[in-house]
Tab-separated table of C-alpha atoms in Angstrom:
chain	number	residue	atom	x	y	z
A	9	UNK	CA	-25.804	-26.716	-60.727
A	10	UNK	CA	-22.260	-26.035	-60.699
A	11	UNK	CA	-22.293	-22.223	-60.451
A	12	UNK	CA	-25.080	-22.540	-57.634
A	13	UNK	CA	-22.068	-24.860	-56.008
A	14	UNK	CA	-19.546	-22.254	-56.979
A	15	UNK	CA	-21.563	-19.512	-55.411
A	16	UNK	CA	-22.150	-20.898	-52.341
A	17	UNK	CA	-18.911	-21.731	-51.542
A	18	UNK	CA	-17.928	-18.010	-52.541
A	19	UNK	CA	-20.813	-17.277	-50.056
A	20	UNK	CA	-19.211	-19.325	-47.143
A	21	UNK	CA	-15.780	-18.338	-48.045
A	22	UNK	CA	-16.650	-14.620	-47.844
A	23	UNK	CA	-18.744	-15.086	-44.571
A	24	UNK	CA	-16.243	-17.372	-42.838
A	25	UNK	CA	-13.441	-14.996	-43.865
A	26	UNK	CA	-15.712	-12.363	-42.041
A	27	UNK	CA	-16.766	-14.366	-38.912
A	28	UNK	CA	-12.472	-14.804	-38.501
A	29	UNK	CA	-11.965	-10.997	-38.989
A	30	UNK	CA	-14.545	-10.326	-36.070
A	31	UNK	CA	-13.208	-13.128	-33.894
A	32	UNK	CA	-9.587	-12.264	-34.194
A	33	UNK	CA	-10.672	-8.270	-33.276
A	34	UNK	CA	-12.647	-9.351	-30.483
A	35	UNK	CA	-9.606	-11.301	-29.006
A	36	UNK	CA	-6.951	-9.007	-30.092
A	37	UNK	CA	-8.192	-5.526	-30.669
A	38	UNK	CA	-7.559	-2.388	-28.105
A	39	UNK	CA	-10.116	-3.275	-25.488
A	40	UNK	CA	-10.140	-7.305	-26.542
A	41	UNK	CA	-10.211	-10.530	-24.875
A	42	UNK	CA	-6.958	-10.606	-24.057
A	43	UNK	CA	-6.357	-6.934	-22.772
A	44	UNK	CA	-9.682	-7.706	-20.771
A	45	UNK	CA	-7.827	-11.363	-19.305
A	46	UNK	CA	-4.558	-8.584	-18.776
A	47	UNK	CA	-6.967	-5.702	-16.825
A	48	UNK	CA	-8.508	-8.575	-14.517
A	49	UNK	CA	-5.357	-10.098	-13.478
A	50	UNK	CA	-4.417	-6.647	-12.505
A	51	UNK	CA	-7.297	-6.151	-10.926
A	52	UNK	CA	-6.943	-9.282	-8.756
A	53	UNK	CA	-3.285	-8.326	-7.881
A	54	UNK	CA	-4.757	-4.845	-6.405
A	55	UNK	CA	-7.451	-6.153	-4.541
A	56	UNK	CA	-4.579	-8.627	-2.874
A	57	UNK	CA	-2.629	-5.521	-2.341
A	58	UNK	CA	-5.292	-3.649	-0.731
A	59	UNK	CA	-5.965	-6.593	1.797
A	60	UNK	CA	-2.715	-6.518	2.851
A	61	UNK	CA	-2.282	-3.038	3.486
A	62	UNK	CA	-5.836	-2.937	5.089
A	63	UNK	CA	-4.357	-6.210	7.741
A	64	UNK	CA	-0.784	-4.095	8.417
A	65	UNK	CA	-3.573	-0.714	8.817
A	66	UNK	CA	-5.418	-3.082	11.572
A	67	UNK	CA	-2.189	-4.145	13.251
A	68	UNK	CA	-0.828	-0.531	13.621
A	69	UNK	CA	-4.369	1.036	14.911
A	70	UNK	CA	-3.867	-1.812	17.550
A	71	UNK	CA	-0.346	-1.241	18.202
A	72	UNK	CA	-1.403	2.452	18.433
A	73	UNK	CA	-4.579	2.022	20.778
A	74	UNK	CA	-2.080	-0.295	23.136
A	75	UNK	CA	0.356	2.556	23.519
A	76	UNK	CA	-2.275	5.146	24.198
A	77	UNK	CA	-3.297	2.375	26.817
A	78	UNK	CA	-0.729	-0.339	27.915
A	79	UNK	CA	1.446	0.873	30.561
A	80	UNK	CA	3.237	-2.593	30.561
A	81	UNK	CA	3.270	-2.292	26.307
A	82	UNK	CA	4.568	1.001	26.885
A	83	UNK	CA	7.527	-0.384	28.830
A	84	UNK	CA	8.472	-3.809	27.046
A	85	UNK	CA	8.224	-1.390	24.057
A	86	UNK	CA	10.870	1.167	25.063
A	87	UNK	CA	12.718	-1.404	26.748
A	88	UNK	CA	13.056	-3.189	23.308
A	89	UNK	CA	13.775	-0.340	20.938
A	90	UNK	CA	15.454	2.190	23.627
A	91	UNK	CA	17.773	-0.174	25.682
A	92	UNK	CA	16.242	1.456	28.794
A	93	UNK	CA	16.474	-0.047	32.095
A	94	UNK	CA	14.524	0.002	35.299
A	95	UNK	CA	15.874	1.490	38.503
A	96	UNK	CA	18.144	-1.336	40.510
A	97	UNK	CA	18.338	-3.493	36.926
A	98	UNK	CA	21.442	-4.429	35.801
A	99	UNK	CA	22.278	-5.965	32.017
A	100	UNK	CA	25.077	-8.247	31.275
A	101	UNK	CA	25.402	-8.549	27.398
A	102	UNK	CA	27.112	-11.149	26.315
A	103	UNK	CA	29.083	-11.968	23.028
A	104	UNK	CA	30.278	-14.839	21.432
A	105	UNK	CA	34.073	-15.348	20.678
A	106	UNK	CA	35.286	-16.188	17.503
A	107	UNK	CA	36.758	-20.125	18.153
């Protein structure tokens, strides 16, 4: 009876010492668990990334159409980044003192 006890727990030992090895290969091997968890999060972070550049892509094709289009656009815009001034417009700029 004893060496049938012996045995078995031999048995168990070896398999359980087996069932670890696979386990701890399967989480940390090349292409395991956690390089899988590492490869998703990346994945998630590009997908975010892509969004955003798609939304900025949607903003500029509209920006674009209203220039090709927008006579009033056209001249708020160049007004803005050009300084320019209509005929009979004058422009008082102001600036603050230091007190």
């Amino acid at each position: 009876m004893g060496t049938v006890k012996k045995n078995f727990f031999k048995v168990l030992s070896l398999g359980l010492f087996i069932i670890l090895l696979a386990v701890s290969w399967l989480a940390f091997g090349d292409r395991g668990f956690i390089y899988l968890y590492k490869m998703e999060k990346e994945r998630q972070e590009h997908i975010e990334r892509i969004q955003k550049l798609e939304l900025a892509n949607q903003e500029l094709k509209a920006e674009i159409d209203r220039l090709h289009d927008d006579r009033e656009y056209i001249e708020e815009t160049a007004r803005k980044e050009l300084g320019l001034v209509k005929k009979n417009e004058v422009i008082y700029r102001f600036t603050e003192d230091d007190k």
